[in-house]
Coordinates of C-alpha atoms and ligand atoms in Angstrom, one line a residue:
M101 CA 91.0 11.8 80.2
K102 CA 91.2 10.2 77.2
Q103 CA 94.6 10.2 76.4
I104 CA 95.0 11.3 72.8
I105 CA 98.2 10.4 71.5
G106 CA 100.3 9.6 74.5
V107 CA 104.0 10.1 74.0
S108 CA 107.2 8.3 75.6
I109 CA 110.2 10.0 76.3
K110 CA 113.6 8.7 77.3
T111 CA 117.3 9.4 76.6
R112 CA 119.6 6.2 74.7
K113 CA 123.5 5.7 74.9
I114 CA 123.4 4.9 71.2
E115 CA 125.5 6.0 67.9
P116 CA 122.7 7.6 65.7
A117 CA 123.6 5.7 62.5
A118 CA 123.3 2.8 64.9
C119 CA 120.0 3.2 65.9
K120 CA 117.4 1.2 64.7
T121 CA 114.4 3.6 64.5
D122 CA 111.5 4.2 62.0
M123 CA 112.8 7.8 61.7
L124 CA 116.1 9.7 62.7
V125 CA 116.0 12.9 62.8
V126 CA 119.4 15.4 62.0
G127 CA 119.2 19.5 62.0
H128 CA 121.2 20.8 59.3
C129 CA 122.2 24.5 59.3
S130 CA 121.5 27.1 56.3
D131 CA 125.1 28.5 57.0
A132 CA 127.1 25.2 57.1
K133 CA 129.8 24.6 54.6
R134 CA 129.8 21.3 55.3
L135 CA 128.2 18.0 56.6
D136 CA 128.6 18.0 60.7
A137 CA 129.5 15.3 62.7
V138 CA 126.4 13.1 62.8
A139 CA 125.1 14.0 59.2
R140 CA 128.6 13.2 57.8
E141 CA 129.1 10.2 59.4
L142 CA 125.2 8.8 58.0
D143 CA 126.7 10.2 54.8
R144 CA 128.8 7.6 54.6
K145 CA 126.9 4.9 55.2
L146 CA 124.7 6.1 52.9
G147 CA 127.0 6.2 50.2
G148 CA 126.9 10.3 49.7
A149 CA 122.6 10.4 50.0
L150 CA 123.0 13.6 51.9
R151 CA 125.6 15.5 50.4
R152 CA 124.1 14.8 46.8
L153 CA 120.7 16.1 48.7
L154 CA 122.1 19.5 49.5
E155 CA 124.3 19.4 46.0
L156 CA 121.0 19.5 44.4
G157 CA 120.0 22.7 46.4
D158 CA 116.5 20.4 47.4
F159 CA 116.8 21.2 50.9
K160 CA 119.0 24.4 52.4
G161 CA 118.6 23.9 55.6
K162 CA 116.2 26.8 56.0
P163 CA 113.8 27.3 58.6
K164 CA 110.8 25.4 58.2
T165 CA 112.3 23.3 55.7
Q166 CA 112.9 19.6 56.1
A167 CA 113.9 16.5 53.8
L168 CA 113.4 12.9 54.0
L169 CA 115.5 10.2 53.0
Y170 CA 115.9 6.2 53.3
G171 CA 117.6 4.4 55.0
E172 CA 117.6 1.4 53.2
G173 CA 119.0 -1.1 55.2
K174 CA 122.5 0.6 55.2
I175 CA 121.9 2.3 58.6
G176 CA 119.7 1.4 61.7
A177 CA 117.0 4.1 60.8
R178 CA 114.0 3.3 58.3
R179 CA 114.2 6.8 57.2
V180 CA 116.1 10.1 58.1
L181 CA 114.6 13.8 58.2
L182 CA 116.9 16.4 57.8
V183 CA 115.0 19.1 59.7
G184 CA 116.8 23.0 58.8
L185 CA 117.7 24.8 61.8
G186 CA 118.8 28.5 59.8
E187 CA 121.8 30.2 60.7
K188 CA 123.8 28.1 63.0
K189 CA 124.5 31.2 65.1
K190 CA 120.9 32.2 65.6
I191 CA 120.1 28.6 66.9
T192 CA 118.3 29.0 70.6
C193 CA 116.4 26.8 72.3
D194 CA 113.5 27.3 70.8
T195 CA 114.9 26.8 67.1
I196 CA 115.6 23.1 68.8
R197 CA 112.3 23.2 70.3
K198 CA 110.6 23.7 67.3
A199 CA 112.9 21.5 65.4
A200 CA 111.5 18.6 67.5
A201 CA 108.5 19.5 67.6
T202 CA 107.9 20.0 63.3
A203 CA 109.4 16.1 63.5
A204 CA 107.2 14.7 66.6
H205 CA 104.1 16.5 64.1
K206 CA 105.1 14.9 60.6
A207 CA 106.0 11.6 62.5
V208 CA 102.3 11.1 63.8
G209 CA 101.2 12.3 60.2
M210 CA 103.1 9.3 58.8
K211 CA 101.9 6.9 61.7
L212 CA 105.1 5.8 62.7
K213 CA 105.7 4.4 66.0
G214 CA 109.0 5.6 67.2
I215 CA 111.5 8.6 66.0
A216 CA 114.8 9.7 67.4
L217 CA 116.2 12.6 68.0
A218 CA 120.0 14.2 67.5
L219 CA 118.9 17.7 66.6
H220 CA 121.0 18.5 69.9
R221 CA 124.4 18.1 67.6
S222 CA 124.4 21.3 65.5
V223 CA 124.5 23.1 68.4
G224 CA 127.4 23.2 69.9
A225 CA 128.8 24.1 73.3
R226 CA 126.6 27.6 73.4
I227 CA 123.5 26.3 74.8
K228 CA 124.2 23.7 77.8
E229 CA 122.9 20.0 77.1
A230 CA 120.2 19.7 79.8
D231 CA 118.6 23.1 78.2
L232 CA 118.9 21.0 74.7
G233 CA 117.3 17.7 76.3
K234 CA 114.2 20.0 77.9
A235 CA 113.5 21.5 74.6
M236 CA 113.9 18.3 72.8
A237 CA 111.2 16.8 75.0
E238 CA 109.0 19.7 75.4
G239 CA 109.1 19.8 71.5
A240 CA 107.8 16.0 70.8
Y241 CA 105.5 16.6 73.2
F242 CA 103.7 19.8 71.1
G243 CA 104.5 18.5 68.1
S244 CA 102.8 15.5 68.3
Y245 CA 99.5 16.8 69.7
R246 CA 95.9 16.7 68.3
Y247 CA 93.0 16.9 69.4
D248 CA 90.5 14.0 67.7
E249 CA 88.4 13.1 71.3
F250 CA 85.4 13.4 69.3
V251 CA 85.9 11.9 66.1
T252 CA 84.6 8.9 66.3
K253 CA 85.6 6.7 63.2
A254 CA 87.4 3.5 65.2
D255 CA 89.1 2.6 62.1
D256 CA 91.5 6.0 60.3
G257 CA 94.4 4.8 61.7
R258 CA 95.1 7.3 64.5
L259 CA 98.5 6.0 66.7
G260 CA 97.8 6.0 70.0
T261 CA 101.3 6.5 71.1
L262 CA 104.9 7.5 69.9
K263 CA 108.1 6.3 71.0
V264 CA 110.6 9.5 71.3
E265 CA 114.4 8.7 72.1
I266 CA 116.9 11.1 72.2
V267 CA 120.3 9.8 71.1
D268 CA 123.7 10.0 71.7
P269 CA 126.5 7.8 72.1
R270 CA 128.1 9.8 74.9
Q271 CA 127.4 8.9 78.4
A272 CA 128.5 11.8 80.0
S273 CA 125.9 13.7 77.3
V274 CA 123.7 11.5 78.1
K275 CA 123.9 12.3 81.8
A276 CA 122.9 16.1 81.2
L277 CA 120.5 15.4 78.1
N278 CA 118.4 13.2 81.0
Q279 CA 118.4 15.7 83.3
G280 CA 116.1 18.5 80.8
V281 CA 114.2 15.7 79.7
R282 CA 112.5 15.4 83.0
E283 CA 111.9 18.8 83.1
G284 CA 110.9 19.0 80.3
A285 CA 108.5 15.8 79.4
V286 CA 106.7 17.1 83.0
V287 CA 106.2 20.4 80.9
G288 CA 105.5 19.0 77.9
R289 CA 102.9 16.7 79.3
A290 CA 101.4 20.0 81.0
Q291 CA 100.6 21.9 77.9
S292 CA 99.0 19.0 75.7
Y293 CA 97.2 18.6 79.1
A294 CA 95.9 22.4 78.8
R295 CA 95.3 22.3 75.2
T296 CA 92.9 19.5 74.9
I297 CA 90.9 20.9 78.2
A298 CA 90.6 24.0 76.2
N299 CA 90.2 22.7 72.9
R300 CA 87.0 21.1 74.8
P301 CA 83.8 22.9 73.3
A302 CA 81.6 25.2 75.6
N303 CA 79.0 22.2 75.9
V304 CA 81.0 19.9 77.6
I305 CA 83.5 22.5 79.8
N306 CA 81.4 25.1 81.9
P307 CA 82.9 26.6 85.1
P308 CA 81.0 23.3 87.2
T309 CA 82.8 21.0 85.0
L310 CA 86.5 22.4 85.1
A311 CA 86.0 23.2 88.5
R312 CA 85.3 19.2 88.6
A313 CA 88.7 19.1 85.9
A314 CA 90.4 20.8 88.4
R315 CA 89.6 18.5 91.4
D316 CA 90.3 15.4 89.3
M317 CA 93.7 16.8 88.6
A318 CA 94.7 18.0 92.1
R319 CA 93.7 15.0 93.3
G320 CA 96.4 13.2 91.5
Q321 CA 99.4 15.2 93.1
K322 CA 100.0 15.1 96.5
T323 CA 101.3 18.5 96.9
L324 CA 98.4 20.1 95.7
S325 CA 95.0 20.7 97.8
C326 CA 92.0 22.5 95.3
T327 CA 88.8 24.3 96.9
V328 CA 85.8 25.7 94.8
F329 CA 83.9 28.4 95.4
D330 CA 80.4 27.5 94.2
K331 CA 77.8 30.1 93.8
K332 CA 76.5 30.6 97.2
K333 CA 80.4 31.0 98.1
L334 CA 81.1 33.4 96.3
E335 CA 78.0 35.2 97.4
A336 CA 78.8 35.1 101.1
A337 CA 82.7 36.6 99.9
K338 CA 80.8 38.9 97.7
M339 CA 82.6 38.7 95.0
G340 CA 80.2 40.8 92.4
G341 CA 82.5 40.4 89.5
I342 CA 82.3 36.8 89.1
L343 CA 78.8 36.9 89.9
A344 CA 77.9 39.2 87.6
V345 CA 79.3 37.7 84.7
G346 CA 78.2 34.4 85.3
A347 CA 74.3 35.6 85.8
G348 CA 73.2 35.1 82.3
S349 CA 74.3 31.3 82.2
R350 CA 72.5 28.2 83.4
S351 CA 75.7 27.1 84.1
E352 CA 76.4 29.1 87.8
P353 CA 80.5 31.0 87.5
R354 CA 82.9 29.6 89.9
L355 CA 86.1 30.1 91.3
I356 CA 88.3 27.3 91.4
V357 CA 91.4 27.7 94.5
L358 CA 94.8 25.2 94.2
K359 CA 97.6 25.6 96.6
H360 CA 100.8 24.0 95.9
T361 CA 102.3 23.4 99.4
P362 CA 105.9 21.7 98.7
T363 CA 107.2 19.1 100.1
K364 CA 110.7 21.2 100.5
K365 CA 110.4 24.0 103.3
P366 CA 110.2 27.2 100.3
A367 CA 113.9 29.4 100.8
T368 CA 112.7 32.0 103.2
D369 CA 113.4 35.0 100.7
A370 CA 111.0 33.6 97.8
P371 CA 108.0 35.0 97.3
A372 CA 104.2 33.3 98.1
V373 CA 102.7 34.0 94.1
A374 CA 99.7 34.0 93.0
L375 CA 99.0 32.7 89.4
V376 CA 95.2 34.0 88.6
G377 CA 94.2 33.1 85.3
K378 CA 90.5 34.2 83.2
A379 CA 88.4 30.9 82.9
V380 CA 85.5 32.5 80.7
T381 CA 84.1 28.8 79.1
F382 CA 82.4 31.3 76.5
D383 CA 82.4 34.4 75.2
S384 CA 79.5 35.5 73.7
G385 CA 79.9 39.1 74.8
G386 CA 76.6 38.9 76.8
I387 CA 74.3 41.6 75.9
S388 CA 76.7 43.4 74.1
I389 CA 76.5 40.5 71.9
K390 CA 79.6 39.7 69.7
P391 CA 79.1 39.3 65.8
S392 CA 79.1 35.7 65.1
Q393 CA 81.4 35.3 62.5
D394 CA 84.2 33.2 64.4
M395 CA 82.5 33.2 67.7
D396 CA 83.5 29.8 67.9
Q397 CA 86.7 31.1 68.7
M398 CA 84.8 32.1 72.2
K399 CA 85.3 28.7 73.6
L400 CA 88.5 29.7 74.2
D401 CA 88.4 32.5 75.8
K402 CA 88.7 30.3 79.0
S403 CA 92.8 29.5 78.3
G404 CA 94.2 32.2 80.6
G405 CA 92.7 29.8 82.9
I406 CA 93.4 26.7 81.9
A407 CA 97.3 27.7 81.3
V408 CA 97.5 28.6 85.1
L409 CA 95.5 24.8 86.0
A410 CA 98.4 23.0 84.1
T411 CA 101.1 25.3 85.1
M412 CA 100.1 24.3 88.7
K413 CA 100.1 20.4 87.5
A414 CA 103.2 21.0 86.4
V415 CA 104.7 23.1 89.8
A416 CA 103.2 19.9 91.6
E417 CA 105.0 17.0 89.7
L418 CA 108.2 19.1 89.9
D419 CA 107.5 19.5 93.0
L420 CA 109.2 23.1 93.3
P421 CA 110.1 24.3 97.0
L422 CA 107.8 27.9 96.6
S423 CA 104.1 28.9 97.5
V424 CA 102.5 28.8 94.8
W425 CA 98.6 29.6 94.2
G426 CA 96.4 29.2 91.1
L427 CA 93.0 31.3 91.1
I428 CA 90.9 31.1 88.3
P429 CA 87.9 32.8 88.3
S430 CA 85.4 30.8 85.8
A431 CA 81.9 32.3 84.2
E432 CA 79.8 31.8 81.3
N433 CA 79.4 35.2 79.3
L434 CA 75.7 34.9 77.8
P435 CA 72.8 37.3 76.9
S436 CA 69.6 35.8 78.7
A437 CA 67.2 37.7 80.8
T438 CA 69.1 36.7 83.8
S439 CA 72.3 38.7 82.5
Y440 CA 73.8 41.6 83.6
R441 CA 73.3 44.1 82.0
P442 CA 75.1 47.6 79.9
G443 CA 74.3 50.5 82.8
D444 CA 74.6 48.1 85.8
I445 CA 77.1 48.9 89.0
V446 CA 78.7 46.2 90.1
T447 CA 79.8 45.6 93.5
T448 CA 83.2 44.2 93.4
Y449 CA 84.5 41.9 96.5
S450 CA 87.4 44.6 97.2
G451 CA 84.5 46.9 97.8
K452 CA 85.4 48.9 94.8
T453 CA 82.0 49.5 92.6
V454 CA 81.7 49.3 88.2
E455 CA 79.8 50.7 86.3
V456 CA 79.1 48.2 83.3
L457 CA 79.4 49.6 80.0
N458 CA 80.2 46.8 77.7
T459 CA 78.8 43.1 78.9
D460 CA 81.9 42.1 76.7
A461 CA 84.4 43.5 79.0
E462 CA 83.9 40.5 81.1
G463 CA 87.3 39.2 81.8
R464 CA 88.6 42.3 83.6
M465 CA 85.1 42.0 85.9
I466 CA 86.1 38.1 87.1
L467 CA 89.8 38.8 87.2
C468 CA 89.1 41.8 89.5
D469 CA 87.6 39.6 91.9
A470 CA 90.3 37.1 92.4
L471 CA 93.1 39.7 92.1
A472 CA 91.5 41.5 94.9
Y473 CA 91.4 38.2 96.5
A474 CA 94.8 37.3 95.7
A475 CA 96.4 40.4 97.6
G476 CA 94.1 40.4 100.3
Q477 CA 95.1 37.0 101.0
K478 CA 98.9 38.5 101.0
R479 CA 100.4 36.9 97.9
E480 CA 103.7 38.7 97.5
V481 CA 103.7 38.4 93.8
I482 CA 100.7 38.1 91.6
I483 CA 100.6 37.2 87.9
D484 CA 97.2 37.3 85.8
V485 CA 96.8 36.1 82.5
A486 CA 94.1 36.3 80.1
T487 CA 92.7 36.5 76.6
L488 CA 91.6 40.2 77.3
T489 CA 91.7 42.5 74.8
G490 CA 91.0 42.4 70.7
A491 CA 93.0 45.5 71.1
C492 CA 96.1 43.6 71.9
M493 CA 96.0 41.2 69.1
V494 CA 95.7 44.4 67.0
A495 CA 98.6 45.8 68.6
L496 CA 100.7 42.6 68.9
G497 CA 99.1 40.0 66.1
S498 CA 99.6 36.8 67.3
H499 CA 103.5 36.4 67.6
K500 CA 104.2 38.2 71.3
A501 CA 101.9 38.2 74.4
G502 CA 101.3 41.5 75.7
L503 CA 103.1 42.0 79.3
M504 CA 102.2 45.3 81.8
S505 CA 103.6 45.0 85.6
N506 CA 103.9 47.7 88.5
N507 CA 107.2 46.1 89.2
D508 CA 110.4 46.1 86.5
D509 CA 112.2 43.4 88.7
L510 CA 109.0 40.5 88.0
R511 CA 108.7 42.6 84.3
A512 CA 112.6 41.3 83.8
K513 CA 111.8 37.8 85.2
L514 CA 108.9 37.5 82.8
Q515 CA 110.5 38.6 79.7
R516 CA 113.4 36.2 80.3
A517 CA 111.4 33.3 80.8
A518 CA 109.4 34.5 78.0
E519 CA 113.1 34.0 76.0
E520 CA 113.5 30.9 77.6
S521 CA 110.4 29.1 76.7
G522 CA 109.6 30.4 73.5
E523 CA 106.6 32.1 74.6
N524 CA 107.2 35.3 73.9
V525 CA 106.3 38.9 75.5
W526 CA 106.1 42.4 74.7
H527 CA 106.0 45.2 77.5
L528 CA 103.2 47.8 76.9
P529 CA 102.3 50.1 79.4
S530 CA 99.3 50.4 81.7
G531 CA 99.9 53.6 84.0
D532 CA 98.3 56.1 85.7
E533 CA 97.1 58.2 82.1
Y534 CA 95.6 54.7 81.2
A535 CA 93.7 53.9 84.8
E536 CA 92.3 58.2 84.0
E537 CA 90.1 56.9 81.5
M538 CA 89.0 54.2 83.5
K539 CA 87.1 56.5 85.6
S540 CA 82.9 56.6 86.0
K541 CA 81.3 59.4 86.9
I542 CA 78.7 57.6 89.1
A543 CA 81.0 54.8 90.1
D544 CA 84.7 53.8 91.3
L545 CA 85.3 52.5 87.6
R546 CA 83.8 52.2 84.3
N547 CA 84.6 48.5 82.5
I548 CA 86.0 50.2 79.4
G549 CA 88.3 53.1 78.2
G550 CA 88.2 55.0 74.8
R551 CA 88.4 53.6 71.6
Y552 CA 92.4 53.5 71.5
G553 CA 94.4 51.9 74.0
G554 CA 92.0 49.0 74.5
A555 CA 94.7 46.2 75.9
C556 CA 96.1 49.5 78.3
T557 CA 93.3 50.7 79.6
A558 CA 91.9 47.2 80.7
A559 CA 95.4 46.5 82.0
A560 CA 95.2 49.7 84.0
F561 CA 92.2 48.7 84.9
L562 CA 92.8 45.4 86.9
R563 CA 95.9 46.9 87.9
Q564 CA 93.7 49.3 91.0
F565 CA 92.8 45.5 92.3
V566 CA 96.2 44.2 93.8
G567 CA 97.2 47.5 95.7
D568 CA 100.9 47.8 96.6
T569 CA 101.5 43.9 95.5
T570 CA 104.3 43.1 93.2
W571 CA 101.8 42.0 89.8
A572 CA 102.4 41.3 86.2
H573 CA 99.1 40.9 83.5
L574 CA 99.9 39.0 80.3
D575 CA 97.4 39.7 78.0
I576 CA 97.6 36.4 75.4
A577 CA 94.5 37.5 73.4
G578 CA 95.7 35.8 70.1
M579 CA 98.1 33.7 71.3
D580 CA 95.6 31.4 72.7
I581 CA 95.0 29.7 69.3
F582 CA 96.3 28.0 66.2
Q583 CA 93.5 29.3 63.6
K584 CA 95.0 27.2 61.2
G585 CA 98.2 24.9 62.2
N586 CA 101.2 24.8 60.8
E587 CA 104.2 22.8 60.2
Y588 CA 105.0 21.9 64.0
A589 CA 101.5 22.4 65.4
A590 CA 97.8 20.8 64.9
P591 CA 94.9 23.5 64.4
G592 CA 93.0 24.9 68.0
S593 CA 94.3 26.1 71.5
T594 CA 98.7 26.5 72.0
G595 CA 98.1 25.8 75.8
F596 CA 100.3 29.4 75.3
G597 CA 101.4 30.3 78.8
V598 CA 102.0 27.2 80.5
R599 CA 105.9 26.9 79.4
L600 CA 106.7 31.0 80.5
L601 CA 104.8 30.5 84.1
T602 CA 106.3 27.5 84.6
T603 CA 109.6 28.3 83.8
Y604 CA 109.5 31.9 85.5
L605 CA 108.8 29.7 88.8
V606 CA 111.3 27.3 87.7
N607 CA 114.2 30.5 87.1
L608 CA 112.8 31.7 91.0
V609 CA 114.3 28.3 92.7
N610 CA 117.5 28.1 91.1
K611 CA 117.9 32.2 90.7
N612 CA 120.2 31.8 88.2
Ligands
BES914 N1 87.8 37.9 75.1 C1 87.6 39.0 74.5 C2 88.5 39.2 74.1 C3 89.2 38.7 73.0 C4 89.1 38.6 71.9 C5 89.9 37.5 72.9 C6 89.4 38.3 70.5 C7 90.7 36.8 71.9 C8 90.2 37.5 70.5 C9 87.3 39.8 75.3 O1 86.3 39.6 76.8 C10 86.6 41.0 74.6 O2 85.4 40.7 74.4 N2 87.4 41.8 74.8 C11 86.6 43.2 74.2 C12 86.7 44.4 75.7 C13 85.8 45.8 74.3 C14 84.5 45.6 74.7 C15 86.3 47.0 75.9 C16 87.1 43.7 73.2 O3 88.3 43.4 73.1 O4 86.8 44.0 71.7
ZN915 ZN1 84.5 39.4 76.3
ZN916 ZN1 86.4 37.4 76.9

C-alpha cells in the first residue's frame, strides 16, 4: 500500500523553548487568568508576544481556535501554534487528541517537515501522562491523514513524512509519555490504515480484493491467521444470507476470518471475543435501489468490516493476551439479473428463514450469518459494527454511534471505552417489542420492521442470531464519513471504531 503521509512519532527530553522545530504546539485554556509555565517561558523569550496577542483579544483559547506566532530566532522553534483547549476543568484526553490532530492537520497543510507537541503541559495532574502521550500520538496520526492515493500530479508539493516529537524537559514525564506514545502510535497507524482501505472506491475494493488486503495485512503479523470463505465454501457452509446479498454482483461475496492467537496465554477468565464487521463494498440498495443523490458515499458501507480489520492489526501489534477473532462478511449489493429480490425467502446459516422485503436492508442479511457462526464457534463476547441504518443517523446525527446490547456489563464497558477513546456511543433499545416487529407470516423473520425505530428493529433482528451469547451492536451509520472535513480531519473515511474497539480490548487485559 502506498503510504500516503508517513508519520514518525517520538518523545524527546528538551525544554520546549529550546526545541528546534518547524512548529512548536502549545495549549491555552479559555479560562486561564495568565499564561501557564510553557507559554510564560516562550512569552519571555519572545518579548511579550503571547501576552500581547491575548490582550488584543485575537485569541481566547476557545475550542476550535488557534493562533500562529513566529520564533524570529529568539527560540528554537520557527513557529509557535497556540491551540485553544476551552475550559481547563473540561479537558479530557479527547481535547488533547483533537488539539494534536489540529496541529498535525495544519502542519500537513503548510507542508512542514516536523512539529513538537507540548500540549500535555496544559492539563495538570488530573490525567495520567501515559494517557496524554497516547492521545497526542493518536491525534498526530489522525490529523495528518489525508487520502490522495489517486492524485497523479507529481509536483503538487505534498510532503511524504511528518516528524512529530512530544517534548518535555523532565525525565520521568518523558518515560511516562513514551509508554502511551507506543500504544497510541499502533492505534493511530491502524486507524489510518482503516481510513485508506475504506476510502478506496468500489471499483478497487470489492469482496475478493478486500479479502486479499486482509490476507496481506495478516501475513505481516505473527499472531494472526487469515482464512477466507469463497463462494464455494459459503455454499458448502450454507451461509445463505451472505450469498443472497452477493448474488447480484460479478464480484463474489466472501467471509473473512482473522484469528489472533497471542504469544502470551490469555488469563483464564478473559473472554474469547469475536468482532464482526459489515463490509458491503458498495450498497446501491440492490433491486430496492437507492436514490442516486449521494450514492457515491455507499462505497463506505464497508466501514464496519474495515474497523474490525484494522482493530485486528492493532491487537496483533500490541500482542494483547486475549483470544480475538475478526469476522468480516463482505458482499457488493447491486441490482442485476442474478440479484436477490423483494419477496425472496432466504435460509440463513443459523437455519432461520428470512423473508426479504427490502433488498436495501442487506447489512443484517450478511451479519446474521457471521453472528450465528461466531456464536456456534463458542465465542463468549460478540460485538458487531455496521453502517446499518439511516434511522440511526436520523436519531443520533453524526456525533454518536448507536449501541445496543443484551448484556449490561458489556454495554458499560463499551460506554467506558467510548469515553476514553473519544469515539462516542449512545445506548438504544433492541428488546422483545422490537423483535416482535421483525416476525414474518411466511418465514421466521422479515428483514424490515415498521416505519419507526429502524435502528432498534435492525438490532433486534441481529440479536436473534447470537442465542445466549453476550452481544453488543454498534450502528455506525453517519459516523463513517466526514462529509466536508474540519480543523483536524480530511474529508472521507473517519476510521470510526478502531479506537473504540481497541480500547475495549486493552481494558479487558488491564481490568482497571
Ligand atoms: N448502508 C445502509 C445504511 C446507511 C444509510 C448507512 C446512510 C450510512 C448512511 C443500509 O444498508 C440501508 O440501506 N438501510 C436501510 C434499511 C431499510 C431498508 C430498512 C435504511 O436505513 O434506509
Ligand atoms: Zn442498504
Ligand atoms: Zn448497507
